[in-house]
Short mmCIF file of C-alpha atoms in Angstrom, two decimals:
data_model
loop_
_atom_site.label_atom_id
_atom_site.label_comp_id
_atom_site.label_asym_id
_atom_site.label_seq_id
_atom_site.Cartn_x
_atom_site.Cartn_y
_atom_site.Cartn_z
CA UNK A 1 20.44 -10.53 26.28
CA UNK A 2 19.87 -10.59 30.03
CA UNK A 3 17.76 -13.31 31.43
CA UNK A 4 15.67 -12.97 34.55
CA UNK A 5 18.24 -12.60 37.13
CA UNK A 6 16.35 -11.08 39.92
CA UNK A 7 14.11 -14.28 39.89
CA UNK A 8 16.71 -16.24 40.27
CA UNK A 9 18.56 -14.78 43.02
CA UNK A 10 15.42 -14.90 44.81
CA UNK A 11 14.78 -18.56 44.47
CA UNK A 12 18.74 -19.12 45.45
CA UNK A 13 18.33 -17.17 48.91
CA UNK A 14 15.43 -19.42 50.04
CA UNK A 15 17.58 -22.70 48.93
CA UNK A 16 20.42 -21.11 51.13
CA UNK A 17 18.57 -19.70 53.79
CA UNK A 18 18.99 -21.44 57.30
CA UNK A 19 16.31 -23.55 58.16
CA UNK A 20 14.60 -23.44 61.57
CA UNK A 21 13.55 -26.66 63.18
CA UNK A 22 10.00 -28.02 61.93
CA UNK A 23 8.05 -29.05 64.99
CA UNK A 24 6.88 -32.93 65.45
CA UNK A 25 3.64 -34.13 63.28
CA UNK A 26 1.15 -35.84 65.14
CA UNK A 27 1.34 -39.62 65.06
CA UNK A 28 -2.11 -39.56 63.05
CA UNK A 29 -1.49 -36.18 61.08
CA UNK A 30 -3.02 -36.29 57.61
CA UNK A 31 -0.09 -35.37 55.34
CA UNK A 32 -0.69 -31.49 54.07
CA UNK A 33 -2.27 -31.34 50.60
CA UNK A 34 0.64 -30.60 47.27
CA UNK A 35 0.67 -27.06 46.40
CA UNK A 36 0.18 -26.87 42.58
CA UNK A 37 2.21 -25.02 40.45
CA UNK A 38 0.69 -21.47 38.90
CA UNK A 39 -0.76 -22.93 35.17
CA UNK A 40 1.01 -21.41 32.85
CA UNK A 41 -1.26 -18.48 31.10
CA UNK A 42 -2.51 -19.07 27.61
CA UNK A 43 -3.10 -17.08 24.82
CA UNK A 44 -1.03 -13.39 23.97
CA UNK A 45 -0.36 -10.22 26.23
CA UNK A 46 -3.15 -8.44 26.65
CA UNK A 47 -1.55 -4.67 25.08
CA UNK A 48 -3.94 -1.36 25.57
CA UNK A 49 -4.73 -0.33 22.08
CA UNK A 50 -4.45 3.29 20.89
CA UNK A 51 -4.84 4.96 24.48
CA UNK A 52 -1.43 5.97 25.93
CA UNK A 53 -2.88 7.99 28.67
CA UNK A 54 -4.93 5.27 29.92
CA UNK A 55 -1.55 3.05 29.81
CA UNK A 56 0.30 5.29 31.28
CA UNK A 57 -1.95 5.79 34.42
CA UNK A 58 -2.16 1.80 34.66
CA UNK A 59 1.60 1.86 34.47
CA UNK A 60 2.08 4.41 37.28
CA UNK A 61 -0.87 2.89 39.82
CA UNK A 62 1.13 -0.33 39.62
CA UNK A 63 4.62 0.64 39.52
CA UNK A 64 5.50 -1.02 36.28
CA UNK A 65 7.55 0.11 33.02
CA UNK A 66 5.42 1.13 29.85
CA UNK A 67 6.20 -0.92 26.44
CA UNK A 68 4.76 1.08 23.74
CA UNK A 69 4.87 -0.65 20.39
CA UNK A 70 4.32 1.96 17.46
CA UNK A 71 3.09 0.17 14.44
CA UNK A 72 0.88 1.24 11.25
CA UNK A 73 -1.33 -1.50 9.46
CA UNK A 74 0.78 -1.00 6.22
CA UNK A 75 4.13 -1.95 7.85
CA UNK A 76 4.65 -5.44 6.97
CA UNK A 77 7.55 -5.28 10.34
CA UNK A 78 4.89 -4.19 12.44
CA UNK A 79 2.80 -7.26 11.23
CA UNK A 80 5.26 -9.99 11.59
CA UNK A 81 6.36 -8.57 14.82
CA UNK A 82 2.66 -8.64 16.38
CA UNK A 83 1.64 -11.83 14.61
CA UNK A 84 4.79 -13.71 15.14
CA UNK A 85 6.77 -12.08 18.30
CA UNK A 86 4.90 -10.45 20.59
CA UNK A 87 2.31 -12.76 20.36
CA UNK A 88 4.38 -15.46 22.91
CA UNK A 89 2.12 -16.01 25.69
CA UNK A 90 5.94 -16.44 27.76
CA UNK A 91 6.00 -12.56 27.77
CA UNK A 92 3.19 -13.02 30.90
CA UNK A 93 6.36 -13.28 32.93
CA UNK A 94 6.53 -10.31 32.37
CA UNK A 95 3.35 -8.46 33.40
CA UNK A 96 4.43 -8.45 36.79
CA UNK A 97 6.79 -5.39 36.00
CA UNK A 98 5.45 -4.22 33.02
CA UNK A 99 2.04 -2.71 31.34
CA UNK A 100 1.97 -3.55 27.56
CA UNK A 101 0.35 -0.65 25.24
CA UNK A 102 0.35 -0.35 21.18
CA UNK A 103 -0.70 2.77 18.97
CA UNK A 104 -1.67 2.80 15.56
CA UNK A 105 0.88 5.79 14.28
CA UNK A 106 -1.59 7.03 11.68
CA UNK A 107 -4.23 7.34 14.16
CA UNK A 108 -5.20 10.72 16.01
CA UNK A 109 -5.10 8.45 19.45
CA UNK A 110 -1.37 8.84 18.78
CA UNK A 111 -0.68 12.49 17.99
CA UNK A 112 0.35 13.41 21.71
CA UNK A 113 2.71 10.49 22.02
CA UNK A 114 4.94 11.20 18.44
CA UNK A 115 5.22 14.63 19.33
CA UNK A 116 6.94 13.95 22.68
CA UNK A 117 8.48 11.20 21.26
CA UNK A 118 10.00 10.84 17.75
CA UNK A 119 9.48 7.62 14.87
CA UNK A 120 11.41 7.57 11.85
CA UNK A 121 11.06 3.90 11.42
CA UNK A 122 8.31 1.36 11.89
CA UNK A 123 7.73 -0.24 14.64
CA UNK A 124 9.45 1.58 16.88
CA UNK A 125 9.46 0.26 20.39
CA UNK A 126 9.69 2.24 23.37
CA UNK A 127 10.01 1.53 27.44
CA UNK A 128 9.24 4.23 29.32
CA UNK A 129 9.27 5.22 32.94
CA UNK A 130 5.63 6.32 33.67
CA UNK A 131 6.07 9.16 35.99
CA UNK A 132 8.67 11.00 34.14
CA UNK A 133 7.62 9.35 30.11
CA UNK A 134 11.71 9.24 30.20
CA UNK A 135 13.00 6.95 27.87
CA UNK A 136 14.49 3.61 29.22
CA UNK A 137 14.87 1.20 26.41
CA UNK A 138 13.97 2.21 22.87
CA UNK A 139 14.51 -0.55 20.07
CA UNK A 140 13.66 0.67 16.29
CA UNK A 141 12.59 -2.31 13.53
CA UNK A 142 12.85 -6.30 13.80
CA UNK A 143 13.71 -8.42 17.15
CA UNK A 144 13.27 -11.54 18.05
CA UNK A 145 11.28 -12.84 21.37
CA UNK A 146 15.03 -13.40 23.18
CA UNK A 147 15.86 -9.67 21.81
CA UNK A 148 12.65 -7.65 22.64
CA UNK A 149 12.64 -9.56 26.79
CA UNK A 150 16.42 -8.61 27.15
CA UNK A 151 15.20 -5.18 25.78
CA UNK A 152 12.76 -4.85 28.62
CA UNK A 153 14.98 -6.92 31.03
CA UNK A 154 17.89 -4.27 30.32
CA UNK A 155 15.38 -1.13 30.75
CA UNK A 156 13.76 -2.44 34.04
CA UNK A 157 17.69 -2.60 35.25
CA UNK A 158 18.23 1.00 34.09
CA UNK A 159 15.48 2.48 35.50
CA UNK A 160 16.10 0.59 38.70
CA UNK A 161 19.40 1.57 39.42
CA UNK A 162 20.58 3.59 35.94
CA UNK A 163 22.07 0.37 34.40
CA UNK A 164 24.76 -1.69 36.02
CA UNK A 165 27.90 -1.08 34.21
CA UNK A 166 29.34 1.67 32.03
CA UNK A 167 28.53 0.51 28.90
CA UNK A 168 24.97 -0.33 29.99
CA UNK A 169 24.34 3.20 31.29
CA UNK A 170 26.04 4.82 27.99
CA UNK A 171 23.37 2.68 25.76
CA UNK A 172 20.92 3.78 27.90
CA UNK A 173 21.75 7.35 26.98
CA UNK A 174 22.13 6.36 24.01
CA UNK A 175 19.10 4.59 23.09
CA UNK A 176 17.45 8.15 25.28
CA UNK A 177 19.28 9.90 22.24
CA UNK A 178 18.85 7.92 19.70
CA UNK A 179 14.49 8.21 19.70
CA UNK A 180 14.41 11.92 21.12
CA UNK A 181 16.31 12.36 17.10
CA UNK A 182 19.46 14.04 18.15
CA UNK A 183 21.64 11.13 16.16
CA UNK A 184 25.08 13.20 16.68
CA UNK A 185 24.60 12.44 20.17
CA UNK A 186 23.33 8.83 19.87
CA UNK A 187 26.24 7.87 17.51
CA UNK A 188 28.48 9.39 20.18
CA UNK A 189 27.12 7.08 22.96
CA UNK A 190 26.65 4.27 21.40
CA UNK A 191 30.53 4.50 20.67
CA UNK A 192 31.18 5.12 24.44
CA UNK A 193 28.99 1.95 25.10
CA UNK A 194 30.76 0.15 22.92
CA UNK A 195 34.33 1.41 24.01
CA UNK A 196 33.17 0.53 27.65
CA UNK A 197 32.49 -3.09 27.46
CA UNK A 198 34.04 -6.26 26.80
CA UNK A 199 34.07 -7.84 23.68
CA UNK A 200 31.21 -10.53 25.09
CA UNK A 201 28.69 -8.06 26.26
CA UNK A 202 25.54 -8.76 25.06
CA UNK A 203 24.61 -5.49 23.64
CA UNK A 204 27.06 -5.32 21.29
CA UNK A 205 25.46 -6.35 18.28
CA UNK A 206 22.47 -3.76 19.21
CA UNK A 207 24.50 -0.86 20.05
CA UNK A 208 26.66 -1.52 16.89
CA UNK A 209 23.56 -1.54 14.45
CA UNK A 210 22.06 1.54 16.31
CA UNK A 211 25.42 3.29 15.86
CA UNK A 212 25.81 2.66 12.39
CA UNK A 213 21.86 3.58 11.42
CA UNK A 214 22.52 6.59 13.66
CA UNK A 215 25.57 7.76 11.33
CA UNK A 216 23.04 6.57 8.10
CA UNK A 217 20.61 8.86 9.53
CA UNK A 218 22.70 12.06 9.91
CA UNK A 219 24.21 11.21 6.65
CA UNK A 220 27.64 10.50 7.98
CA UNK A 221 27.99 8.24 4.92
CA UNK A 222 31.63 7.27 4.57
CA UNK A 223 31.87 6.92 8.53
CA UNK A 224 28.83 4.66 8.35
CA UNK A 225 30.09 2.39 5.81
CA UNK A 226 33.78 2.29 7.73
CA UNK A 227 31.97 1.03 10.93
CA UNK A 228 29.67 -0.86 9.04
CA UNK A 229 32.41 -2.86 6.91
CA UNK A 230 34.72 -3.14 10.43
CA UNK A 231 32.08 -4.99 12.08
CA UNK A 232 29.22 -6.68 9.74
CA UNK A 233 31.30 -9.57 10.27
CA UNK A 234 30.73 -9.91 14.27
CA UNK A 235 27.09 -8.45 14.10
CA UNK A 236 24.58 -11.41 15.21
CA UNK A 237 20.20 -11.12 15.72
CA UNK A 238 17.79 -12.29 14.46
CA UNK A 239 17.68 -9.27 12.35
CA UNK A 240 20.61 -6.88 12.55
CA UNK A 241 23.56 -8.82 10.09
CA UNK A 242 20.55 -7.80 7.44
CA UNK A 243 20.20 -4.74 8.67
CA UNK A 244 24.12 -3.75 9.00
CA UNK A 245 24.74 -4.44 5.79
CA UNK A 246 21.73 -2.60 4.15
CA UNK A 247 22.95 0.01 5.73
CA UNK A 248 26.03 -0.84 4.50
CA UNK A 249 24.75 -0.37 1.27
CA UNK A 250 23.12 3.11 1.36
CA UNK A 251 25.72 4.43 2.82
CA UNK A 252 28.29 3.15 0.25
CA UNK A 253 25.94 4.76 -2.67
CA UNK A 254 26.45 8.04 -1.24
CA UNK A 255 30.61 7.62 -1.65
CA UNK A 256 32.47 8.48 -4.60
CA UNK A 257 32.62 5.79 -7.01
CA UNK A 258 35.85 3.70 -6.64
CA UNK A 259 37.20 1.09 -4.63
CA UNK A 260 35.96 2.01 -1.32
CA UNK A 261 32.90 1.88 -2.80
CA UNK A 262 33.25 -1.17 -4.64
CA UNK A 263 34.38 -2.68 -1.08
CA UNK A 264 31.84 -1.46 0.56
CA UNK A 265 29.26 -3.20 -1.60
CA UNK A 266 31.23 -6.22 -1.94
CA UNK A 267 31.38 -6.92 2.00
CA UNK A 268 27.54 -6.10 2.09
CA UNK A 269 26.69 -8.90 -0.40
CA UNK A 270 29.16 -11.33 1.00
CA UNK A 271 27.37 -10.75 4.05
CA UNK A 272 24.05 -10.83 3.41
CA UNK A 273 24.64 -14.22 0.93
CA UNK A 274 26.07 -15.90 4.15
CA UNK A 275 22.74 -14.46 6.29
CA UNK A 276 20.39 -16.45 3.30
CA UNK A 277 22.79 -19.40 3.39
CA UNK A 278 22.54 -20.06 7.05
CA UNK A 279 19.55 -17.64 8.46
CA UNK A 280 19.77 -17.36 12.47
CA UNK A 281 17.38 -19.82 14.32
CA UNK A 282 14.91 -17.34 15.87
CA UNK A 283 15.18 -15.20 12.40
CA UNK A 284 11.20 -14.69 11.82
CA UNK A 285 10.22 -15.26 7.75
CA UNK A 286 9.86 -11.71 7.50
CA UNK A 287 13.60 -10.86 8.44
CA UNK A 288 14.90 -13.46 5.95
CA UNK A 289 12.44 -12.32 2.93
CA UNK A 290 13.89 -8.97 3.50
CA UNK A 291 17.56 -9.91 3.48
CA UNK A 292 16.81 -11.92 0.03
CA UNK A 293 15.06 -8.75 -1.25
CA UNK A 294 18.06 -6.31 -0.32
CA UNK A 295 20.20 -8.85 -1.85
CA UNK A 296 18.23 -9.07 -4.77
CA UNK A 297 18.57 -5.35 -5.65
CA UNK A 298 22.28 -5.01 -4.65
CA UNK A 299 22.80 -7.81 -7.31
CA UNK A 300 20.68 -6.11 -10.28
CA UNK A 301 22.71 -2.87 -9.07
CA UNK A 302 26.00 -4.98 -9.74
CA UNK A 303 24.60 -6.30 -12.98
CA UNK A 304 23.88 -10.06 -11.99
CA UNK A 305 20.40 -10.29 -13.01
CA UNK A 306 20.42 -13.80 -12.80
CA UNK A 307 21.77 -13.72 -9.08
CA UNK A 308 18.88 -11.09 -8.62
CA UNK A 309 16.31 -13.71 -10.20
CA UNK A 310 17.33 -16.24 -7.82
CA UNK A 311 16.98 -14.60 -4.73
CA UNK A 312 13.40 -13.24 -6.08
CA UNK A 313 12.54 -17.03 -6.30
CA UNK A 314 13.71 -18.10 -3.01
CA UNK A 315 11.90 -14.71 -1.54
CA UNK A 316 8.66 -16.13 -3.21
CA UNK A 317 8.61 -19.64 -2.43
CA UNK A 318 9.83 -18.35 1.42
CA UNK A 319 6.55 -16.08 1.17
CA UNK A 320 4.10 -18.33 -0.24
CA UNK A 321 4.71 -21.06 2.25
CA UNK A 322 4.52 -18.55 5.26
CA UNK A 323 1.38 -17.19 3.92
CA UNK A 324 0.00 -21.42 3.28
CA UNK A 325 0.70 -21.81 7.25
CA UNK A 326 -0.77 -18.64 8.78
CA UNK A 327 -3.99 -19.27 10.55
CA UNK A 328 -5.81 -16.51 9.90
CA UNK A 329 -6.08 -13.85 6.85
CA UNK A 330 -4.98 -10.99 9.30
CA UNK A 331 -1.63 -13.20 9.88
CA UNK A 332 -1.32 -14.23 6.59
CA UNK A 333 -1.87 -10.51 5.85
CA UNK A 334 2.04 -10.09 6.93
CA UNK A 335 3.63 -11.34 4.04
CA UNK A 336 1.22 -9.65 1.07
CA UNK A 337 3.37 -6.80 0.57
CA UNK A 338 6.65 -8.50 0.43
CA UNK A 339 4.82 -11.27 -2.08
CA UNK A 340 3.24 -8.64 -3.88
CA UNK A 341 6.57 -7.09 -4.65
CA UNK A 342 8.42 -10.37 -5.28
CA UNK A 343 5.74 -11.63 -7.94
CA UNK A 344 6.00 -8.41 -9.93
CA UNK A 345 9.72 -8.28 -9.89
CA UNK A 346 9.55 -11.90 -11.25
CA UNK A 347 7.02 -10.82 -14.09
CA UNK A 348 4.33 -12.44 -12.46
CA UNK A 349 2.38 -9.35 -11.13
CA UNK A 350 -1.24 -11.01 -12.36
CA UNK A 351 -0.68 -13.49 -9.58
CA UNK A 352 -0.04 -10.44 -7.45
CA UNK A 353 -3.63 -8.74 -8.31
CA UNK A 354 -5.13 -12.45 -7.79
CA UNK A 355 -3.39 -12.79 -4.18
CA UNK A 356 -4.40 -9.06 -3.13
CA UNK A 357 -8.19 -9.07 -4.77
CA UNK A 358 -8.51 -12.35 -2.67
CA UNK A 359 -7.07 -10.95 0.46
CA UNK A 360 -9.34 -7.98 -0.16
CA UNK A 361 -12.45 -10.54 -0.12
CA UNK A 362 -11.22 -11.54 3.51
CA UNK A 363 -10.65 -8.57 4.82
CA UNK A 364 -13.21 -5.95 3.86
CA UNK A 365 -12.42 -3.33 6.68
CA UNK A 366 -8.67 -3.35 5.50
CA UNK A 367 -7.70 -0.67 3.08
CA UNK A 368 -4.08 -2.31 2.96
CA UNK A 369 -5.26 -4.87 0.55
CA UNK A 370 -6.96 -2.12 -1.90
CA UNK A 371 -3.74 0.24 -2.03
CA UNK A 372 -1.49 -2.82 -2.55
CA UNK A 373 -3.77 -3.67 -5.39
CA UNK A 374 -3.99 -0.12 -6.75
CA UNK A 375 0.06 -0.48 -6.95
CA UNK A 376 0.52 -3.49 -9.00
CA UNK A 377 -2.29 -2.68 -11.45
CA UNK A 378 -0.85 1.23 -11.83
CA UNK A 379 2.88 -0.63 -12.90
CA UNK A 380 0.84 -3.15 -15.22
CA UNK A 381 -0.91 -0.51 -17.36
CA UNK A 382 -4.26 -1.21 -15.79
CA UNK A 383 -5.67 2.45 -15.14
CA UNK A 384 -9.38 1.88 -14.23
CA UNK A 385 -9.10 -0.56 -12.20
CA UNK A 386 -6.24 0.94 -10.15
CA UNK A 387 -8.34 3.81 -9.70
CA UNK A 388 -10.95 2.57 -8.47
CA UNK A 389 -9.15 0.18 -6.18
CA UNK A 390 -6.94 3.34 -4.86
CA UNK A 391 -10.37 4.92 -4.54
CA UNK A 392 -11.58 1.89 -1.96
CA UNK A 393 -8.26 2.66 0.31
CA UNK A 394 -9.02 5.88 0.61
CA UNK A 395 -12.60 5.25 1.67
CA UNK A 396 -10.76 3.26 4.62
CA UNK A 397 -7.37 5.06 5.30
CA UNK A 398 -6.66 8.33 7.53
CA UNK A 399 -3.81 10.23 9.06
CA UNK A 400 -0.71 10.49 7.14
CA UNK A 401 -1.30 6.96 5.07
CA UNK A 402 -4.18 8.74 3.43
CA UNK A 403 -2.08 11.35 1.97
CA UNK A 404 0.09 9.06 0.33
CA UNK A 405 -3.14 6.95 -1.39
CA UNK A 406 -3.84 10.89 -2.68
CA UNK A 407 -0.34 11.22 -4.16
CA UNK A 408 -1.01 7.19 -6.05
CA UNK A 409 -4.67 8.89 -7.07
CA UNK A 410 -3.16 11.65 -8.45
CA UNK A 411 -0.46 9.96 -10.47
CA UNK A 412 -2.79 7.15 -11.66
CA UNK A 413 -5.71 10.69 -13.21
CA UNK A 414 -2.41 12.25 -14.70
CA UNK A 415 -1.55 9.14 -16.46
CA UNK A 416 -4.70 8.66 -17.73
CA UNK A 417 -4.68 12.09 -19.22
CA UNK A 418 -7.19 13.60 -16.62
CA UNK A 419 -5.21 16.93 -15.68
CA UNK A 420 -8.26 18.76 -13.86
CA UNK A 421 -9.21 15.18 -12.22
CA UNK A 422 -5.15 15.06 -10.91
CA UNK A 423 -4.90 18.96 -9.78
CA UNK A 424 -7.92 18.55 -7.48
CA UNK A 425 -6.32 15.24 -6.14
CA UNK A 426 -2.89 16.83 -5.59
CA UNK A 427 -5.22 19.88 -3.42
CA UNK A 428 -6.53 17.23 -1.54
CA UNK A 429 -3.42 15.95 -0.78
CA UNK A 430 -2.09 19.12 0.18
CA UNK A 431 -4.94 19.89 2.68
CA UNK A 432 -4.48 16.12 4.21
CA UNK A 433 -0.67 17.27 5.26
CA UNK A 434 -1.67 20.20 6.67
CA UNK A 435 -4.45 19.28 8.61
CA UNK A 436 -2.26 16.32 10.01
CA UNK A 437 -1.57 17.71 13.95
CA UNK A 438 2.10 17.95 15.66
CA UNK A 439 3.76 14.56 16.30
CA UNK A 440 1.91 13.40 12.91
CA UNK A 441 2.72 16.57 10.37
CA UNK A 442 6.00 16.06 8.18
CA UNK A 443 7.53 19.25 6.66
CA UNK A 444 9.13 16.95 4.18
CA UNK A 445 6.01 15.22 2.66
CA UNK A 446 4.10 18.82 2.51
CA UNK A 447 6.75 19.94 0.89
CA UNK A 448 6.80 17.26 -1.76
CA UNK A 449 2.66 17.33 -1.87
CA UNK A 450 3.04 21.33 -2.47
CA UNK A 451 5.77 20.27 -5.02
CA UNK A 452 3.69 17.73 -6.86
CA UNK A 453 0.54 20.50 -6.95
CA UNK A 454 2.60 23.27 -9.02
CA UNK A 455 3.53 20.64 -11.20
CA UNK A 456 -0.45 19.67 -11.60
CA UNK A 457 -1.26 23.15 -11.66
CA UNK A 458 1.20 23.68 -14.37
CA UNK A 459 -0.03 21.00 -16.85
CA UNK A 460 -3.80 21.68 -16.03
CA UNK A 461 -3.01 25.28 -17.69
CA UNK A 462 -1.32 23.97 -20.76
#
């Protein structure tokens, strides 16, 4: 990605710049005192939490860009990004041009900012010009610290002077596409960026990934998995070879069984074995736990359970040791659902319940540790106490994370035989989607809530 180019142009005028003659120092002249270097600032970006408008005003008073990073506390992305990433106190170079900003999706702070602007996937990270809220950079998932300041590096350029090159400007539209939701036309620039530029560009790997997850998105499968298989070889990040060939992998269920299928998968493990074999530098723990975990299910999909075992293990002993090192419960906090997962897919979910019930202790306010908790006991058999740990999420969630504790109440009553105790949990459920405002509301999970209640309704009347 870009580095800070402007900065250094400015520091090679004044090397190149004729000098004018210094006058003579006085024979007794005290020598003038050193200038000292700016210290360096300490500690993380400041970001203004869950108040856009506020942000946005900032943003426009001083002439800056807006970075908006949407996250939700059960996205274990959004975690490891803010923990790990955007934590770098070498992003202060950057304040100068831009005002940092965060929103909790599930929160009603954020209502007004999803319905202007779209999130299918979490984080999503957005740059936005503050006196228009145009779109100048949009990034969706994983990054590294290199990827998210050549994000913002590329957006300050756009917005400056609408990006210096072809293929820079069609990303930009692109990207301006891609998180307004019309993927047809995203796909459509990202192919013009990429058609644009030279092999070397430094977007490529972006705009490829984006490209192929917009043809995933508007189910384009077998174009996906042609782009996909053309170019998972070339794709580098800290991130995106992982992603490519996940998405490699959905796409290639949706085909016909048969060889291009078969290919398809085959080039998606290959790559993703090679990604675990020799994981990029500035790949975070997360990014590599969930390369080993898409591995691990493409390989019990192909029958190698003992392939899948292994990568379950390594995923595990990856986790554990990240989780040893953090310094805090709310950082170690990142890896619980990904360990959570692994132990129960390696038949050792009680260590799961002792790892969550812990976490729980440390972090009383949380209701991620609770729902995780609620999960693993509901798969072990463990009724009672899932409900009642489901029930201590709910006390804590809202917005549209609360409607999906509802749907785990409801399923845990039914199981337990309680049909009356399930059909008022599925109305609840119900009412939490439709309350949930614009921006927030998804016609696809009332749907499936009004689904689930005729089905509750039904039994409760047998």
């Amino acid at each position: 990605m870009r580095t800070l180019v402007p900065m250094i142009a400015a520091i090679v005028a004044l090397g190149c710049a004729e000098a004018a003659p210094l006058p003579a120092t006085p024979p007794m002249a005290a020598p003038p005192a050193p200038v000292a270097a700016p210290a360096p600032v300490a500690g993380p970006v400041r970001f203004v939490e869950d108040d856009i408008p506020a942000a946005t005003a900032k943003a426009r008073a001083e002439g800056k860009v807006l970075f908006v990073d949407v996250w939700a506390p059960w996205c274990h992305t959004c975690l490891s990004m803010k923990n790990f990433v955007l934590d770098d106190p070498s992003l202060h170079a950057l304040e100068d041009r831009v005002v940092f900003a965060a929103v909790d999706s599930d929160r009603p702070e954020a209502a007004a900012f999803l319905a202007r602007h779209e999130v299918k996937a979490w984080p999503t990270y957005f740059v936005l010009d503050p006196a228009t809220d145009k779109v100048v950079g949009f990034w969706a998932g994983s990054g590294s610290l290199r990827e998210m300041r050549g994000l913002l590096e590329e957006s300050l350029d756009v917005r400056r002077s609408g990006g210096r090159d072809p293929a820079s400007r069609a990303f930009a539209e692109a990207r301006a596409a891609h998180a307004a939701g019309d993927l047809t036309q995203a796909a459509a620039g990202y192919e013009r960026a990429i058609g644009a530029a030279p092999p070397s560009w430094p977007g490529r790997s972006a705009a490829l990934v984006a490209w192929i997850e917009a043809l995933h998105g508007s189910k384009a499968w077998a174009a996906c998995a042609r782009l996909a298989q053309d170019h998972l070889g070339e794709i580098q990040g800290s991130s995106a070879p992982g992603d490519a060939a996940s998405y490699l992998l959905m796409c290639a269920e949706k085909l016909p069984a048969g060889p291009d299928q078969a290919a398809a998968r085959a080039a998606a493990v290959e790559r993703l074995r090679a990604f675990t074999a020799r994981p990029p530098a500035d790949a975070s723990v997360d990014d590599r736990q969930d390369v080993l975990a898409t591995l691990a299910e493409a390989l019990e999909g192909l029958g190698d359970a003992a392939g899948a075992k292994r990568a379950q293990e390594d995923r595990i002993a990856l986790l554990d040791q990240a989780a040893r090192a953090a310094k805090t419960p709310e950082a170690a906090q990142t890896f619980d659902y990904a360990r959570a997962g692994a132990y129960v897919a390696l038949g050792r979910a009680a260590e799961a319940v002792a790892m969550l019930e812990q976490r729980e202790h440390e972090l009383p306010g949380s209701y991620e540790p609770p729902a995780r908790l609620a999960g693993v006991l509901f798969r072990m058999g463990r009724l009672p106490e899932a409900l009642a740990a489901v029930d201590r999420a709910l006390g804590r969630a809202y917005g549209p994370r609360k409607a999906r504790y509802l749907k785990l109440r409801a399923d845990i009553l039914a199981k337990q035989g309680d049909a009356a105790g399930a059909l008022a949990t599925a109305r609840d459920e119900v009412k939490v989607w439709e309350a949930l405002p614009p921006g927030q509301a998804s016609p696809e999970g009332l749907a499936e809530a009004r689904r689930r209640l005729a089905e509750a309704e039904q039994r409760a009347a047998r």
